[in-house]
Each structure stands twice: as C-alpha cells, then as structure tokens.
Amino acid sequence: MLRNPTILHLAAVAALTIPACLAAEGPFFITYTHQMEEPGNLEIATNSVTGQPASGNRFFGAATEFEYGLKAWWTTEVYLDGQSTQSDSTIFTGYRWENRIRLLPREHLINPVLYVEFENINGADKSLLEVVGHDSQDDLAQPNSDARLDKQREIEAKLILSSYAKGWTIAENFITEKNVHHEPYEFGYSVGVSRPLALAARPERCNVCPENFQLGLEMYGGLGTHADFGLTDTSHYVAPTLAWTLANGTTFKIAPGFGITGASVPFLLRFGVSYEVAQFGRAARHLFGGH
Amino acid sequence: MQRSYRLIGIAILAAAAAAQSPVQMAPAKFANRTNPYEGSETASMAGAKLFARECAACHGANGEGLEKAPSLRRPEVSNATPGALFWVLENGSLRNGMPSFAHLPAPQRWQIVTFLRTLSSTARPAPGP
C-alpha cells in the first residue's frame, strides 16, 4: 500500500508534525457508533484477532485500516486484510472499502448512520470484522490453499443506531451482506455498550488518567439468511472490551471474546492499536502545493 | 403569483438560517443552561487540554481560526452563553464541516466551554497534544 515514496514521505511528515486526536470508535472492535471521523483527519489502525477452531489450527487475522473524514457527515475507510495460520501459510486475503453516512444533522436520542461496504476478499479471510449468516468455526478450519480459491465479492450494508447518555455509549448495528454473484442475503447483528472510567478530564496531561480508559461489552453474531432466518447453526460471541488512549492520541484496545454457541470459535482474542493524524488532508494539500 | 412570493420567502428564510452562526441556532432551553464549572480554574485547565486534543487542529492552538474553521475569539463566540457553546459542541455544524463532539462526556464538554470563555480575555496558548 505504502510503496510509493511520495506517499511514504507524506505519511512520515504527517505523523511527525501534525497533532493527534482521540481515535474514533471507542473500545469496540465490531460495533460502530454514530461518531464520524473529523473532516480531514486520517486514522491508521490495525485490528487483529487470534483463535483456534475446534477442528483446525490456530490463526492470526489482521486488518489494517485507513479511515478518513471526507465531510463531517461522511467517513470513508479502506481495509487491507491478511492472515497467518499455524502449520499452514501467511497470505493477503483482500481489501474492503466502506463508507458511513450520518443521516441526521443533529444529536437525537437515537442517531442513525448508513454503512455501505464493498469487500473483495477470499474465503481464507480470518479478520472476522463481522459475523453474518451461518458463519461458523468450520469455515476457519479449511486449509488456506483451498479457502483462498473462494472469491468473495460482497456488498455489505449496516444500519448503525447509537446513543450517548450520561457518559454511556450504546450502539446497535444491523447487518446484511450479499455476494454480488450468488448466495443468499446473510444477516447479522452487533450491539455494544461502553463508558469511560471518569467523565471529567484531569487538568494535567497524563497517560494513566481514568478518563483515558474505556470499558465496554460487545455481543455479535449471525442471524442466518433470507431463506433460513434465525439463530439455528449461527455463531455468537460476547466480548468485554478495554481501550486505553495515551496523551499523544495512540489508542490500544483489547477484547477477549467468548463463543456462546456450538458453531462459534470457543475463544477469540482481539487486540488493536490506532493513531489519528489530525488534519492530514490539509497537510497533503500543502505538500502538493494546494491551498 | 402568490405561490412565487411564498417560494421567495422560503428561500430567504433558508438563506438566513444558513447564514446564522451555529451558536445562534441553539434552542433557548439549551442556551439558558448554566455551566457547572463556571469560573473553575481547574476545569479551564482541563478544558485547555481537551481543546488542544479535539479543537486546536482546526481552530488553531489559540482559537485564532485556520482556513475553514473560524476564530473562536469572535464576539459571537465570546458573547455566546455557555449553554449555546455546549449545544454547538454536542451537535456540531455538519453543513459547515464541524463534527459533533457528543462522544465526549458532558463534563468534558463543559470543561471545554469553560476554557473557551477564557480565550477572549487572555492570549494563553493551549498546551500541545
């Protein structure tokens, strides 16, 4: 992705000279809130997951994200996915391009956001950025050489509903996904609730202030397909989450996830790090002589 | 003819609404809210820290305004009620490019408001991020 020296130079200059902001998504890995990326800001993040299906080898899936605020109401994001499976191989599995559009200009009790994503990944993808349909741990046990032959060009849509109330963040996502060539509509959900350890900020610049920590709980899973809607043979996970933001804006996240149905991977450990570069767009315009 | 006048009236009202500063758009019930940290030096310092992290990249380290983001030292801002500033932080002004900061807990937004009140009277630079 960053092989072009100009882009590398730009990224390095931006990271060194531009102030950082608080990363956008709180402690969640799967659930989106209605918080949008600030216009001109670029968030760079990696979110990883490791687990072991009952009949397969341990895997490590990773997604690298580049999230950019185009408008105050429109955020766009590109993901590059890859995975490594023990006693198998390490492969690049594809990319995703998502757009989130905030539907209402003011804050309300419940705030809707429309999410549309195009995925061009293969069947070996193990980043598990969402769980839909009848996704199960058996899908993760196939050898990479077989699974990567399955091309998955999919359109995914989400209705994101979220609220902020008395320091609490409450979010619900309803997901539908469709392979553009074949296969039925698949459905899924994720819900999350989180809260910082302190609501007011301390006056001093600090890394270990309570307001820098956010605790949360996520639950996500599949809801079958349009022909077979329901909970039968679907995966579901419950995951407590913790996010820690340093004074320089770097955020670390971790979430141990517990599979609660037979189709689920028994245990998933997610972890991630993100850094938000403030006004990256302005710096890029100046670098290339714009105003 | 009457329909044309109505359309022109609607267009004028829409243009007037678009020309309004976001602080002028705060509903009265919000604008009249009082800041629980009013006059608190500690809250102002915490607000300065939050301002540096959340606002300075667009509005400048001293709130002087940069490119599309206006100065926060304008009379419209310094004369605005704390409740109106709080409302703008909560809702943003999406059409003008300012995002909502509702993800910040209410006490942190009040801390930023407390700091904003000091901007017009002092030239204290906000601490770096």
PDB file of C-alpha atoms in Angstrom, chain A:
ATOM      1  CA  MET A   1       0.000   0.000   0.000  1.00  0.00           C
ATOM      2  CA  LEU A   2       2.685   2.460   1.033  1.00  0.00           C
ATOM      3  CA  ARG A   3       5.281   1.563  -1.571  1.00  0.00           C
ATOM      4  CA  ASN A   4       5.088   4.895  -3.361  1.00  0.00           C
ATOM      5  CA  PRO A   5       7.889   7.062  -1.853  1.00  0.00           C
ATOM      6  CA  THR A   6       5.741  10.226  -2.040  1.00  0.00           C
ATOM      7  CA  ILE A   7       3.006   8.625  -0.006  1.00  0.00           C
ATOM      8  CA  LEU A   8       5.575   7.244   2.439  1.00  0.00           C
ATOM      9  CA  HIS A   9       7.103  10.696   2.790  1.00  0.00           C
ATOM     10  CA  LEU A  10       3.688  12.246   3.314  1.00  0.00           C
ATOM     11  CA  ALA A  11       2.729   9.708   5.961  1.00  0.00           C
ATOM     12  CA  ALA A  12       6.022  10.201   7.814  1.00  0.00           C
ATOM     13  CA  VAL A  13       5.768  14.009   7.715  1.00  0.00           C
ATOM     14  CA  ALA A  14       2.175  13.874   8.871  1.00  0.00           C
ATOM     15  CA  ALA A  15       2.886  11.514  11.748  1.00  0.00           C
ATOM     16  CA  LEU A  16       5.786  13.622  12.978  1.00  0.00           C
ATOM     17  CA  THR A  17       4.412  17.113  12.584  1.00  0.00           C
ATOM     18  CA  ILE A  18       0.658  17.017  12.905  1.00  0.00           C
ATOM     19  CA  PRO A  19      -1.118  16.830  16.240  1.00  0.00           C
ATOM     20  CA  ALA A  20      -3.043  13.717  17.114  1.00  0.00           C
ATOM     21  CA  CYS A  21      -6.669  13.405  18.104  1.00  0.00           C
ATOM     22  CA  LEU A  22      -8.595  10.864  20.082  1.00  0.00           C
ATOM     23  CA  ALA A  23      -9.274   7.772  17.989  1.00  0.00           C
ATOM     24  CA  ALA A  24     -12.817   7.471  16.791  1.00  0.00           C
ATOM     25  CA  GLU A  25     -14.507   4.239  17.734  1.00  0.00           C
ATOM     26  CA  GLY A  26     -14.084   3.836  21.456  1.00  0.00           C
ATOM     27  CA  PRO A  27     -13.353   0.377  22.782  1.00  0.00           C
ATOM     28  CA  PHE A  28     -15.360  -1.591  20.198  1.00  0.00           C
ATOM     29  CA  PHE A  29     -13.924  -3.892  17.555  1.00  0.00           C
ATOM     30  CA  ILE A  30     -17.111  -4.881  15.719  1.00  0.00           C
ATOM     31  CA  THR A  31     -19.785  -2.385  16.695  1.00  0.00           C
ATOM     32  CA  TYR A  32     -19.925   1.060  15.128  1.00  0.00           C
ATOM     33  CA  THR A  33     -21.311   4.140  16.800  1.00  0.00           C
ATOM     34  CA  HIS A  34     -22.504   7.306  15.066  1.00  0.00           C
ATOM     35  CA  GLN A  35     -19.205   9.030  15.795  1.00  0.00           C
ATOM     36  CA  MET A  36     -17.694  10.062  12.480  1.00  0.00           C
ATOM     37  CA  GLU A  37     -14.098  10.788  11.621  1.00  0.00           C
ATOM     38  CA  GLU A  38     -13.421  14.519  11.762  1.00  0.00           C
ATOM     39  CA  PRO A  39     -13.113  16.091   8.297  1.00  0.00           C
ATOM     40  CA  GLY A  40      -9.525  15.936   7.061  1.00  0.00           C
ATOM     41  CA  ASN A  41      -8.363  13.559   9.798  1.00  0.00           C
ATOM     42  CA  LEU A  42      -6.783  10.208   8.988  1.00  0.00           C
ATOM     43  CA  GLU A  43      -6.918   7.328  11.423  1.00  0.00           C
ATOM     44  CA  ILE A  44      -4.492   4.474  10.902  1.00  0.00           C
ATOM     45  CA  ALA A  45      -5.272   1.327  12.837  1.00  0.00           C
ATOM     46  CA  THR A  46      -4.565  -2.352  12.946  1.00  0.00           C
ATOM     47  CA  ASN A  47      -7.061  -4.728  14.468  1.00  0.00           C
ATOM     48  CA  SER A  48      -6.012  -8.326  14.974  1.00  0.00           C
ATOM     49  CA  VAL A  49      -7.700 -11.473  16.154  1.00  0.00           C
ATOM     50  CA  THR A  50      -6.406 -14.865  17.154  1.00  0.00           C
ATOM     51  CA  GLY A  51      -8.303 -18.052  17.896  1.00  0.00           C
ATOM     52  CA  GLN A  52      -8.395 -21.762  17.280  1.00  0.00           C
ATOM     53  CA  PRO A  53     -11.373 -23.569  15.779  1.00  0.00           C
ATOM     54  CA  ALA A  54     -12.092 -26.970  17.346  1.00  0.00           C
ATOM     55  CA  SER A  55     -11.038 -28.883  14.224  1.00  0.00           C
ATOM     56  CA  GLY A  56      -8.320 -26.573  12.893  1.00  0.00           C
ATOM     57  CA  ASN A  57      -5.113 -24.762  13.593  1.00  0.00           C
ATOM     58  CA  ARG A  58      -4.620 -21.533  15.488  1.00  0.00           C
ATOM     59  CA  PHE A  59      -4.919 -18.494  13.235  1.00  0.00           C
ATOM     60  CA  PHE A  60      -3.968 -14.861  13.392  1.00  0.00           C
ATOM     61  CA  GLY A  61      -6.066 -12.495  11.311  1.00  0.00           C
ATOM     62  CA  ALA A  62      -5.290  -8.815  10.864  1.00  0.00           C
ATOM     63  CA  ALA A  63      -6.935  -5.836   9.220  1.00  0.00           C
ATOM     64  CA  THR A  64      -5.083  -2.585   8.642  1.00  0.00           C
ATOM     65  CA  GLU A  65      -7.427   0.387   8.399  1.00  0.00           C
ATOM     66  CA  PHE A  66      -7.088   3.811   6.835  1.00  0.00           C
ATOM     67  CA  GLU A  67     -10.074   5.884   7.887  1.00  0.00           C
ATOM     68  CA  TYR A  68     -10.573   9.393   6.544  1.00  0.00           C
ATOM     69  CA  GLY A  69     -13.140  12.054   7.285  1.00  0.00           C
ATOM     70  CA  LEU A  70     -14.362  13.419   3.944  1.00  0.00           C
ATOM     71  CA  LYS A  71     -17.117  15.531   5.488  1.00  0.00           C
ATOM     72  CA  ALA A  72     -18.456  15.950   8.993  1.00  0.00           C
ATOM     73  CA  TRP A  73     -21.247  13.557   7.946  1.00  0.00           C
ATOM     74  CA  TRP A  74     -19.271  11.200   5.682  1.00  0.00           C
ATOM     75  CA  THR A  75     -16.399   8.893   6.633  1.00  0.00           C
ATOM     76  CA  THR A  76     -14.634   6.571   4.233  1.00  0.00           C
ATOM     77  CA  GLU A  77     -12.291   3.723   5.087  1.00  0.00           C
ATOM     78  CA  VAL A  78     -10.086   1.174   3.345  1.00  0.00           C
ATOM     79  CA  TYR A  79      -9.061  -2.111   4.967  1.00  0.00           C
ATOM     80  CA  LEU A  80      -6.283  -4.444   3.909  1.00  0.00           C
ATOM     81  CA  ASP A  81      -6.759  -7.949   5.294  1.00  0.00           C
ATOM     82  CA  GLY A  82      -4.315 -10.782   5.847  1.00  0.00           C
ATOM     83  CA  GLN A  83      -3.944 -13.859   7.970  1.00  0.00           C
ATOM     84  CA  SER A  84      -1.488 -16.447   9.161  1.00  0.00           C
ATOM     85  CA  THR A  85      -2.443 -19.984  10.134  1.00  0.00           C
ATOM     86  CA  GLN A  86      -0.252 -22.256  12.190  1.00  0.00           C
ATOM     87  CA  SER A  87       1.245 -25.139  10.183  1.00  0.00           C
ATOM     88  CA  ASP A  88      -0.222 -23.611   7.026  1.00  0.00           C
ATOM     89  CA  SER A  89       0.673 -20.252   5.422  1.00  0.00           C
ATOM     90  CA  THR A  90       0.560 -16.473   5.681  1.00  0.00           C
ATOM     91  CA  ILE A  91      -1.473 -14.753   2.978  1.00  0.00           C
ATOM     92  CA  PHE A  92      -3.028 -11.472   1.938  1.00  0.00           C
ATOM     93  CA  THR A  93      -6.763 -12.059   1.743  1.00  0.00           C
ATOM     94  CA  GLY A  94      -8.149  -8.913   0.158  1.00  0.00           C
ATOM     95  CA  TYR A  95      -9.462  -5.415   0.726  1.00  0.00           C
ATOM     96  CA  ARG A  96     -12.626  -3.663   1.803  1.00  0.00           C
ATOM     97  CA  TRP A  97     -13.889  -0.157   1.142  1.00  0.00           C
ATOM     98  CA  GLU A  98     -16.542   1.210   3.423  1.00  0.00           C
ATOM     99  CA  ASN A  99     -18.496   4.442   3.656  1.00  0.00           C
ATOM    100  CA  ARG A 100     -20.511   5.700   6.600  1.00  0.00           C
ATOM    101  CA  ILE A 101     -23.054   8.450   6.174  1.00  0.00           C
ATOM    102  CA  ARG A 102     -24.695  10.175   9.084  1.00  0.00           C
ATOM    103  CA  LEU A 103     -28.376  10.605   8.300  1.00  0.00           C
ATOM    104  CA  LEU A 104     -29.439  13.331  10.745  1.00  0.00           C
ATOM    105  CA  PRO A 105     -27.633  16.650  11.248  1.00  0.00           C
ATOM    106  CA  ARG A 106     -28.353  16.965  14.976  1.00  0.00           C
ATOM    107  CA  GLU A 107     -27.960  14.747  18.017  1.00  0.00           C
ATOM    108  CA  HIS A 108     -31.042  12.759  18.943  1.00  0.00           C
ATOM    109  CA  LEU A 109     -31.902  10.078  21.451  1.00  0.00           C
ATOM    110  CA  ILE A 110     -31.054   7.509  18.749  1.00  0.00           C
ATOM    111  CA  ASN A 111     -28.773   8.511  15.889  1.00  0.00           C
ATOM    112  CA  PRO A 112     -28.835   6.552  12.616  1.00  0.00           C
ATOM    113  CA  VAL A 113     -25.873   6.072  10.289  1.00  0.00           C
ATOM    114  CA  LEU A 114     -25.943   4.209   6.981  1.00  0.00           C
ATOM    115  CA  TYR A 115     -22.946   2.000   6.275  1.00  0.00           C
ATOM    116  CA  VAL A 116     -22.139   0.551   2.850  1.00  0.00           C
ATOM    117  CA  GLU A 117     -19.098  -1.606   2.161  1.00  0.00           C
ATOM    118  CA  PHE A 118     -17.663  -3.394  -0.836  1.00  0.00           C
ATOM    119  CA  GLU A 119     -15.482  -6.380   0.002  1.00  0.00           C
ATOM    120  CA  ASN A 120     -13.119  -8.127  -2.371  1.00  0.00           C
ATOM    121  CA  ILE A 121     -11.710 -10.864  -0.188  1.00  0.00           C
ATOM    122  CA  ASN A 122     -11.288 -14.596  -0.426  1.00  0.00           C
ATOM    123  CA  GLY A 123     -12.585 -17.460   1.665  1.00  0.00           C
ATOM    124  CA  ALA A 124      -9.367 -17.629   3.685  1.00  0.00           C
ATOM    125  CA  ASP A 125     -10.021 -14.228   5.280  1.00  0.00           C
ATOM    126  CA  LYS A 126      -9.925 -14.521   9.064  1.00  0.00           C
ATOM    127  CA  SER A 127     -10.122 -10.922  10.179  1.00  0.00           C
ATOM    128  CA  LEU A 128     -13.674 -11.592  11.433  1.00  0.00           C
ATOM    129  CA  LEU A 129     -14.742  -7.971  11.145  1.00  0.00           C
ATOM    130  CA  GLU A 130     -18.334  -9.138  11.220  1.00  0.00           C
ATOM    131  CA  VAL A 131     -20.187 -12.384  11.784  1.00  0.00           C
ATOM    132  CA  VAL A 132     -23.175 -12.992   9.494  1.00  0.00           C
ATOM    133  CA  GLY A 133     -25.409 -15.759   8.196  1.00  0.00           C
ATOM    134  CA  HIS A 134     -24.234 -19.199   9.249  1.00  0.00           C
ATOM    135  CA  ASP A 135     -20.552 -18.269   9.664  1.00  0.00           C
ATOM    136  CA  SER A 136     -19.021 -20.955  11.854  1.00  0.00           C
ATOM    137  CA  GLN A 137     -15.730 -22.187  13.195  1.00  0.00           C
ATOM    138  CA  ASP A 138     -15.680 -24.884  10.484  1.00  0.00           C
ATOM    139  CA  ASP A 139     -15.145 -22.094   7.900  1.00  0.00           C
ATOM    140  CA  LEU A 140     -11.925 -21.196   9.701  1.00  0.00           C
ATOM    141  CA  ALA A 141     -10.588 -24.767   9.695  1.00  0.00           C
ATOM    142  CA  GLN A 142     -10.163 -25.123   5.919  1.00  0.00           C
ATOM    143  CA  PRO A 143      -6.583 -25.147   4.565  1.00  0.00           C
ATOM    144  CA  ASN A 144      -5.591 -21.772   3.117  1.00  0.00           C
ATOM    145  CA  SER A 145      -4.829 -23.323  -0.266  1.00  0.00           C
ATOM    146  CA  ASP A 146      -8.472 -24.400  -0.622  1.00  0.00           C
ATOM    147  CA  ALA A 147     -10.174 -21.491   1.102  1.00  0.00           C
ATOM    148  CA  ARG A 148      -8.392 -18.796  -0.914  1.00  0.00           C
ATOM    149  CA  LEU A 149      -9.902 -20.146  -4.147  1.00  0.00           C
ATOM    150  CA  ASP A 150     -13.323 -18.972  -2.987  1.00  0.00           C
ATOM    151  CA  LYS A 151     -13.640 -15.351  -4.179  1.00  0.00           C
ATOM    152  CA  GLN A 152     -15.983 -13.260  -2.092  1.00  0.00           C
ATOM    153  CA  ARG A 153     -17.016 -10.037  -3.772  1.00  0.00           C
ATOM    154  CA  GLU A 154     -19.702  -8.818  -1.459  1.00  0.00           C
ATOM    155  CA  ILE A 155     -21.781  -5.776  -0.698  1.00  0.00           C
ATOM    156  CA  GLU A 156     -22.452  -5.221   2.956  1.00  0.00           C
ATOM    157  CA  ALA A 157     -24.888  -2.731   4.429  1.00  0.00           C
ATOM    158  CA  LYS A 158     -25.399  -1.815   8.043  1.00  0.00           C
ATOM    159  CA  LEU A 159     -27.874   0.325   9.861  1.00  0.00           C
ATOM    160  CA  ILE A 160     -25.995   1.808  12.783  1.00  0.00           C
ATOM    161  CA  LEU A 161     -28.059   3.169  15.649  1.00  0.00           C
ATOM    162  CA  SER A 162     -26.342   4.706  18.625  1.00  0.00           C
ATOM    163  CA  SER A 163     -26.861   6.936  21.607  1.00  0.00           C
ATOM    164  CA  TYR A 164     -24.838   8.781  24.210  1.00  0.00           C
ATOM    165  CA  ALA A 165     -26.453   9.086  27.613  1.00  0.00           C
ATOM    166  CA  LYS A 166     -24.859  10.191  30.872  1.00  0.00           C
ATOM    167  CA  GLY A 167     -21.406   9.045  29.773  1.00  0.00           C
ATOM    168  CA  TRP A 168     -22.654   5.733  28.383  1.00  0.00           C
ATOM    169  CA  THR A 169     -22.352   4.805  24.721  1.00  0.00           C
ATOM    170  CA  ILE A 170     -24.980   2.362  23.478  1.00  0.00           C
ATOM    171  CA  ALA A 171     -24.852   1.114  19.890  1.00  0.00           C
ATOM    172  CA  GLU A 172     -26.750  -1.414  17.792  1.00  0.00           C
ATOM    173  CA  ASN A 173     -25.752  -2.485  14.277  1.00  0.00           C
ATOM    174  CA  PHE A 174     -27.987  -4.465  11.929  1.00  0.00           C
ATOM    175  CA  ILE A 175     -26.031  -6.109   9.123  1.00  0.00           C
ATOM    176  CA  THR A 176     -26.936  -7.570   5.750  1.00  0.00           C
ATOM    177  CA  GLU A 177     -24.400  -8.958   3.308  1.00  0.00           C
ATOM    178  CA  LYS A 178     -24.777 -10.238  -0.241  1.00  0.00           C
ATOM    179  CA  ASN A 179     -22.302 -11.870  -2.566  1.00  0.00           C
ATOM    180  CA  VAL A 180     -22.645  -9.969  -5.843  1.00  0.00           C
ATOM    181  CA  HIS A 181     -22.642 -13.170  -7.930  1.00  0.00           C
ATOM    182  CA  HIS A 182     -24.519 -15.758  -5.954  1.00  0.00           C
ATOM    183  CA  GLU A 183     -25.531 -16.934  -2.488  1.00  0.00           C
ATOM    184  CA  PRO A 184     -28.381 -15.560  -0.394  1.00  0.00           C
ATOM    185  CA  TYR A 185     -28.649 -12.410   1.674  1.00  0.00           C
ATOM    186  CA  GLU A 186     -26.984 -13.001   5.033  1.00  0.00           C
ATOM    187  CA  PHE A 187     -27.862 -11.190   8.230  1.00  0.00           C
ATOM    188  CA  GLY A 188     -26.071 -10.399  11.442  1.00  0.00           C
ATOM    189  CA  TYR A 189     -26.004  -8.012  14.347  1.00  0.00           C
ATOM    190  CA  SER A 190     -23.713  -6.441  16.886  1.00  0.00           C
ATOM    191  CA  VAL A 191     -24.501  -4.461  19.992  1.00  0.00           C
ATOM    192  CA  GLY A 192     -22.193  -2.687  22.375  1.00  0.00           C
ATOM    193  CA  VAL A 193     -22.196  -0.582  25.487  1.00  0.00           C
ATOM    194  CA  SER A 194     -19.241   1.318  26.924  1.00  0.00           C
ATOM    195  CA  ARG A 195     -18.276   4.014  29.385  1.00  0.00           C
ATOM    196  CA  PRO A 196     -15.060   5.838  30.312  1.00  0.00           C
ATOM    197  CA  LEU A 197     -13.756   5.275  33.828  1.00  0.00           C
ATOM    198  CA  ALA A 198     -14.132   9.008  34.543  1.00  0.00           C
ATOM    199  CA  LEU A 199     -16.393  11.534  32.832  1.00  0.00           C
ATOM    200  CA  ALA A 200     -14.427  14.690  33.618  1.00  0.00           C
ATOM    201  CA  ALA A 201     -10.849  15.209  32.429  1.00  0.00           C
ATOM    202  CA  ARG A 202      -7.960  15.893  34.737  1.00  0.00           C
ATOM    203  CA  PRO A 203      -6.172  19.195  34.160  1.00  0.00           C
ATOM    204  CA  GLU A 204      -2.733  17.676  33.665  1.00  0.00           C
ATOM    205  CA  ARG A 205      -1.514  15.884  30.556  1.00  0.00           C
ATOM    206  CA  CYS A 206      -1.379  12.229  31.556  1.00  0.00           C
ATOM    207  CA  ASN A 207      -1.334   8.706  30.195  1.00  0.00           C
ATOM    208  CA  VAL A 208      -2.883   6.861  33.122  1.00  0.00           C
ATOM    209  CA  CYS A 209      -5.796   9.194  33.866  1.00  0.00           C
ATOM    210  CA  PRO A 210      -9.091   7.359  34.418  1.00  0.00           C
ATOM    211  CA  GLU A 211     -10.746   9.301  31.587  1.00  0.00           C
ATOM    212  CA  ASN A 212      -8.249   7.690  29.181  1.00  0.00           C
ATOM    213  CA  PHE A 213      -9.708   4.225  29.826  1.00  0.00           C
ATOM    214  CA  GLN A 214     -12.980   2.989  28.378  1.00  0.00           C
ATOM    215  CA  LEU A 215     -14.627  -0.251  29.401  1.00  0.00           C
ATOM    216  CA  GLY A 216     -17.271  -1.906  27.304  1.00  0.00           C
ATOM    217  CA  LEU A 217     -19.104  -5.045  26.368  1.00  0.00           C
ATOM    218  CA  GLU A 218     -19.878  -6.236  22.842  1.00  0.00           C
ATOM    219  CA  MET A 219     -22.109  -9.006  21.584  1.00  0.00           C
ATOM    220  CA  TYR A 220     -22.258 -10.005  17.928  1.00  0.00           C
ATOM    221  CA  GLY A 221     -23.371 -12.896  15.782  1.00  0.00           C
ATOM    222  CA  GLY A 222     -25.135 -14.226  12.715  1.00  0.00           C
ATOM    223  CA  LEU A 223     -28.869 -14.336  12.070  1.00  0.00           C
ATOM    224  CA  GLY A 224     -28.990 -16.778   9.159  1.00  0.00           C
ATOM    225  CA  THR A 225     -30.061 -15.951   5.634  1.00  0.00           C
ATOM    226  CA  HIS A 226     -33.232 -14.658   3.983  1.00  0.00           C
ATOM    227  CA  ALA A 227     -34.200 -18.272   3.275  1.00  0.00           C
ATOM    228  CA  ASP A 228     -33.271 -19.517   6.720  1.00  0.00           C
ATOM    229  CA  PHE A 229     -33.539 -16.598   9.116  1.00  0.00           C
ATOM    230  CA  GLY A 230     -32.950 -17.276  12.793  1.00  0.00           C
ATOM    231  CA  LEU A 231     -30.436 -18.442  15.359  1.00  0.00           C
ATOM    232  CA  THR A 232     -30.089 -22.075  14.244  1.00  0.00           C
ATOM    233  CA  ASP A 233     -26.475 -23.004  13.423  1.00  0.00           C
ATOM    234  CA  THR A 234     -25.186 -19.481  13.934  1.00  0.00           C
ATOM    235  CA  SER A 235     -22.179 -18.123  15.809  1.00  0.00           C
ATOM    236  CA  HIS A 236     -22.453 -15.644  18.653  1.00  0.00           C
ATOM    237  CA  TYR A 237     -19.819 -14.003  20.798  1.00  0.00           C
ATOM    238  CA  VAL A 238     -19.731 -11.964  23.979  1.00  0.00           C
ATOM    239  CA  ALA A 239     -16.644  -9.834  24.489  1.00  0.00           C
ATOM    240  CA  PRO A 240     -15.672  -7.419  27.249  1.00  0.00           C
ATOM    241  CA  THR A 241     -13.508  -4.663  25.791  1.00  0.00           C
ATOM    242  CA  LEU A 242     -10.970  -2.212  27.125  1.00  0.00           C
ATOM    243  CA  ALA A 243      -9.456   0.810  25.367  1.00  0.00           C
ATOM    244  CA  TRP A 244      -6.586   2.925  26.646  1.00  0.00           C
ATOM    245  CA  THR A 245      -5.694   6.206  24.969  1.00  0.00           C
ATOM    246  CA  LEU A 246      -2.308   7.760  25.629  1.00  0.00           C
ATOM    247  CA  ALA A 247      -1.838  11.509  25.876  1.00  0.00           C
ATOM    248  CA  ASN A 248      -0.307  11.525  22.374  1.00  0.00           C
ATOM    249  CA  GLY A 249      -3.515  10.072  20.909  1.00  0.00           C
ATOM    250  CA  THR A 250      -2.421   6.470  20.418  1.00  0.00           C
ATOM    251  CA  THR A 251      -5.153   4.055  21.458  1.00  0.00           C
ATOM    252  CA  PHE A 252      -4.689   0.426  22.453  1.00  0.00           C
ATOM    253  CA  LYS A 253      -7.643  -1.936  22.580  1.00  0.00           C
ATOM    254  CA  ILE A 254      -8.115  -5.494  23.748  1.00  0.00           C
ATOM    255  CA  ALA A 255     -11.154  -7.778  23.884  1.00  0.00           C
ATOM    256  CA  PRO A 256     -11.298 -11.410  24.900  1.00  0.00           C
ATOM    257  CA  GLY A 257     -14.336 -12.899  23.130  1.00  0.00           C
ATOM    258  CA  PHE A 258     -16.231 -15.975  24.205  1.00  0.00           C
ATOM    259  CA  GLY A 259     -18.168 -18.114  21.735  1.00  0.00           C
ATOM    260  CA  ILE A 260     -21.550 -19.000  23.185  1.00  0.00           C
ATOM    261  CA  THR A 261     -22.882 -21.469  20.612  1.00  0.00           C
ATOM    262  CA  GLY A 262     -21.512 -24.703  19.186  1.00  0.00           C
ATOM    263  CA  ALA A 263     -20.805 -23.053  15.836  1.00  0.00           C
ATOM    264  CA  SER A 264     -18.660 -20.336  17.451  1.00  0.00           C
ATOM    265  CA  VAL A 265     -14.907 -20.421  17.966  1.00  0.00           C
ATOM    266  CA  PRO A 266     -14.615 -21.099  21.721  1.00  0.00           C
ATOM    267  CA  PHE A 267     -12.289 -18.164  22.384  1.00  0.00           C
ATOM    268  CA  LEU A 268     -11.152 -15.177  20.325  1.00  0.00           C
ATOM    269  CA  LEU A 269      -8.631 -12.639  21.480  1.00  0.00           C
ATOM    270  CA  ARG A 270      -8.809  -9.304  19.675  1.00  0.00           C
ATOM    271  CA  PHE A 271      -6.291  -6.523  20.047  1.00  0.00           C
ATOM    272  CA  GLY A 272      -5.597  -3.351  18.170  1.00  0.00           C
ATOM    273  CA  VAL A 273      -3.770  -0.066  18.061  1.00  0.00           C
ATOM    274  CA  SER A 274      -4.809   3.148  16.347  1.00  0.00           C
ATOM    275  CA  TYR A 275      -3.414   6.607  15.795  1.00  0.00           C
ATOM    276  CA  GLU A 276      -5.325   9.540  14.427  1.00  0.00           C
ATOM    277  CA  VAL A 277      -3.462  12.147  12.392  1.00  0.00           C
ATOM    278  CA  ALA A 278      -5.285  15.461  12.685  1.00  0.00           C
ATOM    279  CA  GLN A 279      -5.841  17.466   9.504  1.00  0.00           C
ATOM    280  CA  PHE A 280      -3.941  15.040   7.293  1.00  0.00           C
ATOM    281  CA  GLY A 281      -5.895  16.329   4.299  1.00  0.00           C
ATOM    282  CA  ARG A 282      -4.716  19.910   4.847  1.00  0.00           C
ATOM    283  CA  ALA A 283      -1.082  18.756   5.171  1.00  0.00           C
ATOM    284  CA  ALA A 284      -1.429  16.733   1.976  1.00  0.00           C
ATOM    285  CA  ARG A 285      -2.835  19.723   0.099  1.00  0.00           C
ATOM    286  CA  HIS A 286       0.050  21.923   1.300  1.00  0.00           C
ATOM    287  CA  LEU A 287       2.610  19.270   0.411  1.00  0.00           C
ATOM    288  CA  PHE A 288       1.332  19.127  -3.144  1.00  0.00           C
ATOM    289  CA  GLY A 289       1.133  22.906  -3.466  1.00  0.00           C
ATOM    290  CA  GLY A 290      -2.596  23.315  -2.941  1.00  0.00           C
ATOM    291  CA  HIS A 291      -4.333  25.794  -0.637  1.00  0.00           C
TER     292      HIS A 291
END
